[in-house]
XYZ file of N, CA and C in Angstrom:
711
model
N -27.496 60.701 37.669
C -26.113 60.840 37.246
C -26.009 61.562 35.912
N -26.928 61.280 35.016
C -26.845 61.893 33.690
C -27.302 63.344 33.684
N -28.069 63.766 34.715
C -28.591 65.138 34.736
C -28.000 66.002 35.848
N -27.329 65.381 36.813
C -26.783 66.146 37.944
C -25.575 66.949 37.488
N -25.612 68.276 37.736
C -24.524 69.152 37.289
C -23.279 69.032 38.152
N -23.443 68.521 39.386
C -22.299 68.386 40.282
C -21.676 66.984 40.240
N -22.257 66.140 39.425
C -21.709 64.782 39.343
C -20.328 64.828 38.706
N -19.364 64.168 39.327
C -17.977 64.246 38.887
C -17.708 63.180 37.814
N -17.075 63.654 36.739
C -16.785 62.756 35.613
C -15.344 62.961 35.164
N -14.869 62.026 34.335
C -13.503 62.100 33.813
C -13.458 62.934 32.548
N -12.267 63.346 32.213
C -12.039 64.059 30.964
C -12.132 63.083 29.800
N -12.663 63.498 28.644
C -12.696 62.607 27.476
C -11.303 62.154 27.044
N -10.287 62.932 27.446
C -8.922 62.568 27.067
C -8.241 61.654 28.055
N -9.009 61.010 28.936
C -8.410 60.119 29.927
C -7.682 58.954 29.254
N -8.255 58.462 28.146
C -7.658 57.297 27.489
C -6.331 57.624 26.817
N -6.016 58.943 26.689
C -4.725 59.306 26.098
C -3.818 60.010 27.107
N -4.223 59.998 28.416
C -3.301 60.474 29.444
C -3.789 61.585 30.343
N -4.959 62.211 30.066
C -5.433 63.305 30.914
C -5.973 62.755 32.228
N -5.551 63.357 33.337
C -5.949 62.876 34.653
C -6.998 63.785 35.314
N -7.590 64.709 34.542
C -8.587 65.622 35.123
C -9.805 64.845 35.547
N -10.404 65.233 36.711
C -11.599 64.613 37.249
C -12.373 65.705 37.969
N -13.571 66.122 37.432
C -14.298 67.235 38.023
C -15.780 67.142 37.760
N -16.504 68.218 38.155
C -17.958 68.228 38.026
C -18.360 68.403 36.572
N -19.654 68.072 36.318
C -20.160 68.187 34.959
C -20.162 69.641 34.491
N -20.356 70.620 35.440
C -20.374 72.036 35.064
C -19.017 72.484 34.532
N -17.938 71.929 35.063
C -16.591 72.321 34.659
C -16.088 71.521 33.456
N -16.859 70.540 33.049
C -16.398 69.617 32.000
C -16.164 70.321 30.676
N -17.152 71.130 30.237
C -17.041 71.779 28.931
C -15.871 72.752 28.901
N -15.703 73.536 29.989
C -14.613 74.508 30.037
C -13.261 73.807 30.008
N -13.157 72.684 30.748
C -11.890 71.949 30.759
C -11.595 71.360 29.375
N -12.631 70.855 28.727
C -12.433 70.239 27.419
C -11.882 71.243 26.422
N -12.336 72.519 26.531
C -11.863 73.548 25.603
C -10.379 73.846 25.798
N -9.898 73.730 27.029
C -8.504 74.083 27.327
C -7.597 72.868 27.496
N -8.160 71.640 27.404
C -7.374 70.416 27.660
C -6.381 70.199 26.521
N -5.096 70.105 26.874
C -4.052 69.876 25.875
C -4.180 68.490 25.229
N -4.612 67.520 26.039
C -4.738 66.154 25.503
C -5.818 66.084 24.424
N -6.928 66.814 24.647
C -7.993 66.822 23.647
C -7.539 67.544 22.385
N -6.709 68.604 22.576
C -6.189 69.301 21.398
C -5.240 68.397 20.601
N -4.544 67.524 21.322
C -3.613 66.611 20.648
C -4.289 65.320 20.159
N -5.588 65.162 20.450
C -6.272 63.910 20.106
C -6.152 63.550 18.626
N -6.363 64.475 17.657
C -6.240 64.069 16.246
C -4.878 63.449 15.930
N -3.827 64.109 16.494
C -2.485 63.574 16.243
C -2.313 62.218 16.927
N -2.839 62.128 18.174
C -2.722 60.871 18.920
C -3.482 59.755 18.213
N -4.684 60.082 17.686
C -5.454 59.059 16.959
C -4.682 58.558 15.744
N -4.032 59.508 15.050
C -3.230 59.103 13.889
C -2.086 58.188 14.328
N -1.435 58.597 15.447
C -0.329 57.776 15.948
C -0.813 56.390 16.371
N -1.977 56.358 17.066
C -2.536 55.058 17.459
C -2.838 54.183 16.233
N -3.375 54.828 15.186
C -3.676 54.085 13.966
C -2.396 53.539 13.341
N -1.359 54.403 13.340
C -0.072 53.954 12.795
C 0.479 52.791 13.610
N 0.375 52.932 14.964
C 0.870 51.860 15.839
C 0.102 50.562 15.598
N -1.234 50.696 15.423
C -2.053 49.500 15.174
C -1.657 48.832 13.864
N -1.477 49.665 12.822
C -1.063 49.098 11.530
C 0.313 48.448 11.626
N 1.211 49.130 12.365
C 2.539 48.555 12.527
C 2.488 47.245 13.314
N 1.584 47.193 14.301
C 1.436 45.942 15.059
C 0.975 44.807 14.148
N 0.011 45.141 13.255
C -0.446 44.122 12.302
C 0.684 43.700 11.374
N 1.456 44.714 10.913
C 2.589 44.385 10.044
C 3.610 43.526 10.778
N 3.814 43.846 12.070
C 4.772 43.067 12.861
C 4.297 41.621 13.001
N 2.977 41.439 13.222
C 2.441 40.079 13.332
C 2.631 39.312 12.026
N 2.361 40.021 10.897
C 2.564 39.370 9.605
C 4.025 38.990 9.404
N 4.920 39.952 9.733
C 6.347 39.671 9.589
C 6.779 38.530 10.506
N 6.200 38.508 11.715
C 6.533 37.447 12.661
C 6.138 36.079 12.102
N 4.917 36.015 11.506
C 4.474 34.757 10.909
C 5.361 34.374 9.731
N 5.725 35.402 8.915
C 6.606 35.119 7.786
C 7.961 34.607 8.262
N 8.473 35.231 9.350
C 9.767 34.804 9.890
C 9.679 33.368 10.401
N 8.565 33.055 11.103
C 8.396 31.682 11.597
C 8.322 30.694 10.440
N 7.576 31.082 9.381
C 7.473 30.207 8.221
C 8.832 30.033 7.549
N 9.564 31.170 7.407
C 10.889 31.089 6.805
C 11.841 30.264 7.670
N 11.695 30.396 9.011
C 12.540 29.605 9.903
C 12.256 28.111 9.724
N 10.946 27.780 9.589
C 10.601 26.374 9.358
C 11.170 25.892 8.031
N 11.039 26.741 6.981
C 11.584 26.364 5.674
C 13.098 26.220 5.736
N 13.755 27.149 6.473
C 15.207 27.056 6.618
C 15.605 25.780 7.354
N 14.801 25.442 8.401
C 15.079 24.196 9.115
C 14.951 22.989 8.206
N 13.901 23.015 7.358
C 13.716 21.910 6.423
C 14.852 21.865 5.403
N 15.230 23.066 4.899
C 16.343 23.113 3.956
C 17.642 22.639 4.603
N 17.830 23.010 5.876
C 19.027 22.562 6.583
C 19.046 21.044 6.701
N 17.856 20.481 7.006
C 17.774 19.013 7.089
C 18.114 18.378 5.747
N 17.544 18.962 4.666
C 17.839 18.433 3.334
C 19.322 18.569 3.002
N 19.914 19.726 3.390
C 21.346 19.927 3.132
C 22.174 18.907 3.905
N 21.762 18.662 5.172
C 22.483 17.662 5.963
C 22.382 16.281 5.319
N 21.178 15.962 4.824
C 21.010 14.672 4.157
C 21.865 14.595 2.893
N 21.839 15.690 2.105
C 22.656 15.714 0.893
C 24.144 15.625 1.229
N 24.541 16.308 2.325
C 25.946 16.239 2.743
C 26.324 14.815 3.119
N 25.408 14.156 3.857
C 25.673 12.763 4.230
C 25.774 11.886 2.987
N 24.866 12.129 2.007
C 24.928 11.361 0.766
C 26.235 11.616 0.024
N 26.654 12.899 -0.002
C 27.917 13.222 -0.668
C 29.095 12.538 0.025
N 29.054 12.544 1.368
C 30.118 11.865 2.107
C 30.134 10.375 1.784
N 28.915 9.804 1.712
C 28.830 8.381 1.380
C 29.333 8.123 -0.034
N 28.919 9.006 -0.977
C 29.396 8.863 -2.351
C 30.910 9.040 -2.428
N 31.421 9.977 -1.619
C 32.865 10.196 -1.597
C 33.584 8.942 -1.110
N 33.025 8.347 -0.021
C 33.637 7.121 0.499
C 33.563 6.008 -0.537
N 32.388 5.918 -1.224
C 32.258 4.896 -2.264
C 33.229 5.150 -3.412
N 33.415 6.442 -3.767
C 34.359 6.768 -4.838
C 35.780 6.374 -4.449
N 36.121 6.645 -3.189
C 37.459 6.262 -2.719
C 37.628 4.748 -2.793
N 36.563 4.035 -2.362
C 36.634 2.578 -2.398
C 36.737 2.073 -3.836
N 35.956 2.715 -4.747
C 36.039 2.326 -6.153
C 37.421 2.612 -6.730
N 38.006 3.741 -6.338
C 39.359 4.049 -6.810
C 40.354 2.998 -6.324
N 40.145 2.570 -5.057
C 41.036 1.530 -4.527
C 40.880 0.246 -5.333
N 39.590 -0.108 -5.623
C 39.346 -1.311 -6.410
C 39.938 -1.185 -7.812
N 39.782 0.015 -8.407
C 40.346 0.229 -9.742
C 41.868 0.103 -9.717
N 42.468 0.663 -8.671
C 43.922 0.535 -8.547
C 44.326 -0.930 -8.406
N 43.530 -1.662 -7.607
C 43.841 -3.080 -7.442
C 43.696 -3.827 -8.765
N 42.590 -3.509 -9.493
C 42.396 -4.154 -10.788
C 43.503 -3.771 -11.772
N 43.906 -2.492 -11.716
C 44.990 -2.044 -12.593
C 46.276 -2.798 -12.286
N 46.547 -2.932 -10.979
C 47.746 -3.679 -10.575
C 47.658 -5.126 -11.032
N 46.447 -5.701 -10.881
C 46.260 -7.087 -11.293
C 46.453 -7.241 -12.796
N 45.898 -6.271 -13.565
C 46.071 -6.322 -15.019
C 47.538 -6.186 -15.409
N 48.231 -5.305 -14.703
C 49.656 -5.153 -14.997
C 50.406 -6.444 -14.705
N 50.006 -7.085 -13.567
C 50.650 -8.359 -13.252
C 50.353 -9.406 -14.315
N 49.070 -9.450 -14.748
C 48.707 -10.418 -15.784
C 49.436 -10.120 -17.092
N 49.556 -8.815 -17.405
C 50.285 -8.444 -18.630
C 51.740 -8.879 -18.542
N 52.304 -8.667 -17.362
C 53.697 -9.082 -17.161
C 53.837 -10.587 -17.302
N 52.869 -11.309 -16.675
C 52.916 -12.766 -16.772
C 52.759 -13.233 -18.210
N 51.830 -12.579 -18.947
C 51.641 -12.946 -20.350
C 52.896 -12.653 -21.169
N 53.534 -11.520 -20.841
C 54.769 -11.193 -21.552
C 55.858 -12.201 -21.263
N 55.881 -12.659 -20.003
C 56.884 -13.660 -19.655
C 56.589 -15.000 -20.309
N 55.298 -15.319 -20.443
C 54.931 -16.601 -21.041
C 55.078 -16.601 -22.558
N 55.150 -15.404 -23.153
C 55.296 -15.286 -24.609
C 54.183 -16.019 -25.363
N 52.942 -15.853 -24.869
C 51.810 -16.499 -25.527
C 51.478 -15.723 -26.797
N 51.357 -16.401 -27.933
C 51.041 -15.702 -29.189
C 49.677 -15.015 -29.111
N 49.524 -13.992 -29.928
C 48.286 -13.217 -29.953
C 47.109 -14.068 -30.401
N 47.353 -14.972 -31.344
C 46.264 -15.805 -31.846
C 45.705 -16.695 -30.739
N 46.621 -17.236 -29.927
C 46.157 -18.077 -28.820
C 45.337 -17.263 -27.826
N 45.795 -16.039 -27.553
C 45.028 -15.170 -26.650
C 43.649 -14.873 -27.228
N 43.622 -14.599 -28.545
C 42.333 -14.313 -29.194
C 41.415 -15.514 -29.104
N 41.997 -16.692 -29.356
C 41.207 -17.922 -29.269
C 40.677 -18.131 -27.858
N 41.552 -17.865 -26.892
C 41.142 -18.024 -25.498
C 40.013 -17.057 -25.138
N 40.133 -15.810 -25.624
C 39.080 -14.816 -25.367
C 37.780 -15.248 -26.012
N 37.868 -15.778 -27.249
C 36.659 -16.248 -27.929
C 36.016 -17.398 -27.159
N 36.863 -18.288 -26.669
C 36.324 -19.397 -25.879
C 35.613 -18.885 -24.630
N 36.267 -17.916 -23.979
C 35.627 -17.337 -22.792
C 34.306 -16.659 -23.155
N 34.288 -15.939 -24.276
C 33.049 -15.289 -24.719
C 31.973 -16.326 -25.023
N 32.412 -17.437 -25.646
C 31.456 -18.510 -25.950
C 30.865 -19.080 -24.665
N 31.744 -19.287 -23.681
C 31.255 -19.795 -22.397
C 30.275 -18.816 -21.749
N 30.612 -17.526 -21.835
C 29.710 -16.511 -21.268
C 28.372 -16.525 -21.989
N 28.424 -16.640 -23.347
C 27.173 -16.696 -24.112
C 26.357 -17.923 -23.731
N 27.045 -19.052 -23.567
C 26.338 -20.266 -23.167
C 25.689 -20.099 -21.791
N 26.441 -19.495 -20.883
C 25.877 -19.262 -19.551
C 24.675 -18.319 -19.618
N 24.784 -17.282 -20.471
C 23.644 -16.370 -20.638
C 22.441 -17.096 -21.221
N 22.719 -17.991 -22.196
C 21.624 -18.764 -22.797
C 20.967 -19.658 -21.751
N 21.806 -20.323 -20.942
C 21.259 -21.161 -19.873
C 20.443 -20.335 -18.886
N 20.962 -19.146 -18.585
C 20.234 -18.269 -17.657
C 18.876 -17.874 -18.232
N 18.860 -17.531 -19.549
C 17.590 -17.170 -20.183
C 16.634 -18.354 -20.189
N 17.186 -19.562 -20.460
C 16.342 -20.755 -20.433
C 15.764 -20.974 -19.036
N 16.634 -20.836 -18.028
C 16.154 -20.998 -16.657
C 15.110 -19.941 -16.311
N 15.341 -18.724 -16.816
C 14.381 -17.651 -16.573
C 13.037 -17.978 -17.212
N 13.098 -18.482 -18.477
C 11.863 -18.860 -19.171
C 11.153 -19.987 -18.438
N 11.946 -20.983 -17.993
C 11.357 -22.093 -17.243
C 10.733 -21.603 -15.937
N 11.407 -20.657 -15.290
C 10.855 -20.111 -14.045
C 9.532 -19.408 -14.301
N 9.477 -18.658 -15.427
C 8.229 -17.965 -15.773
C 7.124 -18.978 -16.038
N 7.471 -20.038 -16.803
C 6.476 -21.072 -17.088
C 6.018 -21.759 -15.806
N 6.982 -22.051 -14.923
C 6.607 -22.671 -13.650
C 5.708 -21.751 -12.834
N 6.006 -20.450 -12.880
C 5.163 -19.499 -12.160
C 3.749 -19.492 -12.727
N 3.669 -19.547 -14.086
C 2.342 -19.583 -14.719
C 1.597 -20.846 -14.298
N 2.317 -21.977 -14.302
C 1.692 -23.231 -13.886
C 1.245 -23.168 -12.425
N 2.107 -22.586 -11.581
C 1.735 -22.454 -10.171
C 0.505 -21.572 -10.001
N 0.449 -20.482 -10.794
C -0.732 -19.613 -10.729
C -1.980 -20.367 -11.169
N -1.829 -21.168 -12.247
C -2.976 -21.958 -12.711
C -3.400 -22.965 -11.647
N -2.405 -23.639 -11.052
C -2.723 -24.599 -9.995
C -3.376 -23.904 -8.802
N -2.879 -22.701 -8.493
C -3.469 -21.945 -7.395
C -4.925 -21.609 -7.689
N -5.176 -21.198 -8.957
C -6.552 -20.885 -9.351
C -7.434 -22.125 -9.248
N -6.902 -23.272 -9.730
C -7.665 -24.514 -9.640
C -7.946 -24.895 -8.192
N -6.918 -24.736 -7.336
C -7.117 -25.053 -5.924
C -8.172 -24.148 -5.298
N -8.138 -22.862 -5.675
C -9.146 -21.941 -5.143
C -10.540 -22.348 -5.607
N -10.647 -22.744 -6.910
C -11.941 -23.196 -7.415
C -12.395 -24.456 -6.683
N -11.450 -25.403 -6.515
C -11.795 -26.634 -5.805
C -12.189 -26.343 -4.358
N -11.475 -25.401 -3.742
C -11.822 -25.028 -2.366
C -13.227 -24.444 -2.299
N -13.541 -23.588 -3.299
C -14.889 -23.010 -3.333
C -15.936 -24.099 -3.536
N -15.642 -25.045 -4.461
C -16.584 -26.142 -4.699
C -16.741 -27.011 -3.446
N -15.607 -27.297 -2.779
C -15.683 -28.089 -1.550
C -16.497 -27.368 -0.478
N -16.297 -26.039 -0.407
C -17.086 -25.271 0.554
C -18.569 -25.353 0.252
N -18.902 -25.266 -1.061
C -20.304 -25.369 -1.450
C -20.848 -26.765 -1.149
N -20.025 -27.789 -1.477
C -20.455 -29.156 -1.184
C -20.627 -29.368 0.321
N -19.716 -28.779 1.103
C -19.825 -28.903 2.551
C -21.124 -28.283 3.044
N -21.459 -27.119 2.463
C -22.715 -26.468 2.844
C -23.910 -27.346 2.493
N -23.866 -27.927 1.264
C -24.963 -28.805 0.849
C -25.058 -30.031 1.762
N -23.876 -30.589 2.124
C -23.875 -31.753 3.019
C -24.461 -31.393 4.379
N -24.101 -30.203 4.875
C -24.652 -29.771 6.159
C -26.167 -29.636 6.073
N -26.648 -29.084 4.937
C -28.097 -28.962 4.761
C -28.753 -30.341 4.722
N -28.137 -31.258 3.941
C -28.688 -32.615 3.865
C -28.653 -33.288 5.236
N -27.558 -33.063 5.976
C -27.454 -33.637 7.314
C -28.567 -33.113 8.211
N -28.823 -31.811 8.098
C -29.904 -31.220 8.894
C -31.247 -31.824 8.507
N -31.464 -31.978 7.190
C -32.719 -32.574 6.726
C -32.849 -34.018 7.219
N -31.720 -34.776 7.172
C -31.750 -36.163 7.652
C -32.086 -36.215 9.138
N -31.487 -35.296 9.912
C -31.786 -35.251 11.343
C -33.265 -34.949 11.572
N -33.800 -34.027 10.758
C -35.224 -33.715 10.889
C -36.085 -34.932 10.543
N -35.724 -35.622 9.425
C -36.478 -36.821 9.035
C -36.360 -37.907 10.104
N -35.157 -38.038 10.674
C -34.952 -39.030 11.723
C -35.840 -38.733 12.925
N -35.898 -37.440 13.292
C -36.757 -37.058 14.414
C -38.218 -37.349 14.093
N -38.628 -37.061 12.835
C -40.005 -37.351 12.438
C -40.287 -38.854 12.487
N -39.311 -39.667 12.001
C -39.496 -41.122 12.038
C -39.619 -41.627 13.468
N -38.773 -41.104 14.347
C -38.863 -41.511 15.747
C -40.226 -41.158 16.327
N -40.706 -39.966 15.965
C -42.023 -39.560 16.460
C -43.117 -40.469 15.900
N -42.983 -40.813 14.593
C -43.969 -41.719 13.993
C -43.899 -43.106 14.624
N -42.668 -43.582 14.922
C -42.535 -44.879 15.583
C -43.212 -44.869 16.949
N -43.041 -43.757 17.657
C -43.710 -43.649 18.962
C -45.225 -43.699 18.786
N -45.706 -42.957 17.764
C -47.153 -42.974 17.513
C -47.632 -44.378 17.130
N -46.832 -45.085 16.279
C -47.204 -46.453 15.881
C -47.233 -47.376 17.098
N -46.228 -47.215 17.984
C -46.206 -48.039 19.199
C -47.438 -47.776 20.049
N -47.813 -46.493 20.145
C -49.020 -46.164 20.911
C -50.254 -46.805 20.275
N -50.320 -46.737 18.917
C -51.471 -47.321 18.223
C -51.503 -48.840 18.427
N -50.309 -49.468 18.326
C -50.248 -50.913 18.540
C -50.684 -51.280 19.959
N -50.251 -50.455 20.917
C -50.672 -50.723 22.304
C -52.178 -50.608 22.437
N -52.748 -49.569 21.808
C -54.206 -49.410 21.854
C -54.906 -50.591 21.182
N -54.355 -51.033 20.014
C -54.958 -52.174 19.318
C -54.913 -53.444 20.183
N -53.768 -53.649 20.835
C -53.644 -54.827 21.697
C -54.633 -54.765 22.849
N -54.775 -53.559 23.396
C -55.746 -53.392 24.489
C -57.158 -53.700 23.997
N -57.459 -53.153 22.786
C -58.784 -53.414 22.223
C -58.985 -54.908 21.950
N -57.916 -55.570 21.444
C -58.025 -57.016 21.198
C -58.285 -57.768 22.498
N -57.546 -57.379 23.541
C -57.733 -58.032 24.834
C -59.157 -57.824 25.341
N -59.636 -56.586 25.192
C -61.001 -56.300 25.632
C -62.013 -57.109 24.809
N -61.761 -57.202 23.482
C -62.676 -57.971 22.614
C -62.686 -59.446 23.009
N -61.501 -59.993 23.277
C -61.417 -61.405 23.687
C -62.153 -61.624 25.000
N -61.998 -60.679 25.928
C -62.686 -60.807 27.221
C -64.195 -60.756 27.035
N -64.641 -59.847 26.143
C -66.090 -59.736 25.892
C -66.614 -61.018 25.252
N -65.859 -61.555 24.273
C -66.286 -62.800 23.624
C -66.373 -63.945 24.647
N -65.392 -63.979 25.547
C -65.402 -65.019 26.569
C -66.638 -64.902 27.454
N -66.936 -63.637 27.822
C -68.127 -63.414 28.648
C -69.397 -63.808 27.890
N -69.411 -63.490 26.563
C -70.590 -63.855 25.755
C -70.749 -65.380 25.707
N -69.589 -66.045 25.545
C -69.641 -67.523 25.505
C -70.191 -68.079 26.820
N -69.719 -67.523 27.927
C -70.213 -67.984 29.238
C -71.708 -67.726 29.369
N -72.135 -66.532 28.923
C -73.561 -66.207 29.004
C -74.390 -67.150 28.133
N -73.871 -67.434 26.922
C -74.606 -68.358 26.055
C -74.729 -69.740 26.698
N -73.629 -70.194 27.334
C -73.694 -71.496 28.010
C -74.733 -71.476 29.124
N -74.765 -70.385 29.883
C -75.749 -70.292 30.969
C -77.177 -70.245 30.410
N -77.312 -69.496 29.279
C -78.654 -69.433 28.653
C -79.088 -70.818 28.186
N -78.147 -71.520 27.580
C -78.476 -72.870 27.120
C -78.877 -73.763 28.304
N -78.143 -73.623 29.407
C -78.495 -74.399 30.596
C -79.890 -74.040 31.082
N -80.174 -72.728 31.084
C -81.501 -72.296 31.531
C -82.597 -72.838 30.602
N -82.298 -72.809 29.288
C -83.282 -73.347 28.334
C -83.524 -74.845 28.596
N -82.436 -75.548 28.829
C -82.575 -76.999 29.086
C -83.387 -77.241 30.356
N -83.111 -76.438 31.369
C -83.845 -76.585 32.630
C -85.321 -76.262 32.428
N -85.584 -75.217 31.648
C -86.973 -74.830 31.402
C -87.711 -75.925 30.640
N -87.087 -76.527 29.644
C -87.714 -77.605 28.885
C -87.980 -78.808 29.786
N -87.054 -79.101 30.641
C -87.226 -80.242 31.543
C -88.390 -80.016 32.497
N -88.518 -78.759 32.974
C -89.611 -78.443 33.876
C -90.957 -78.510 33.145
N -90.955 -78.095 31.905
C -92.212 -78.119 31.141
C -92.693 -79.555 30.926
N -91.851 -80.508 30.828
C -92.247 -81.896 30.646
C -92.869 -82.421 31.923
């Protein structure tokens, strides 16, 4: 294929649109006259431009996606801020209503005070009394707060003591378990020793019985010997 002159091959400009297909002998002549090959430098430049533009488009696409995500996040934040503003607006309206109510109440109280013709000194005295009561209540609150803090400190101390006692009890429990295990081991050893002692006592009793039987037999033999001696002496006479 690489050396055959009649082997048919494509034009080098096939990738840019040339549809020529002929023998290897005609290849060089066609290449010299091929319009696509003459336009190749320009086409290569255009392809390079298209490739660069494609890369730029991909970058822009990623930037647009990132900006879209940021815009979505900003929109969410704006919606949250709008909701907060609406809530604040509703709270402001409610506060205005309360202020109006308080204003109306103050006006009513002022009217009532004007109708009662209470002297200014009495009002001042009454305000001072109220302030004194408020101060007393604040003092009581501070005392209660101090007592609560002290009680909390005492509770923490008691908690620490309980934790220490719990740890000590746990340690004592462990020691008791160890002692219990040792006692069980000693008990097992004592039982084994008792069994051995019982076996020894049984052996001793057996030996005693055997000794008594032997002594009895010896006594019988001695009696027979004595009888034989007596008989022998009698015969000798």
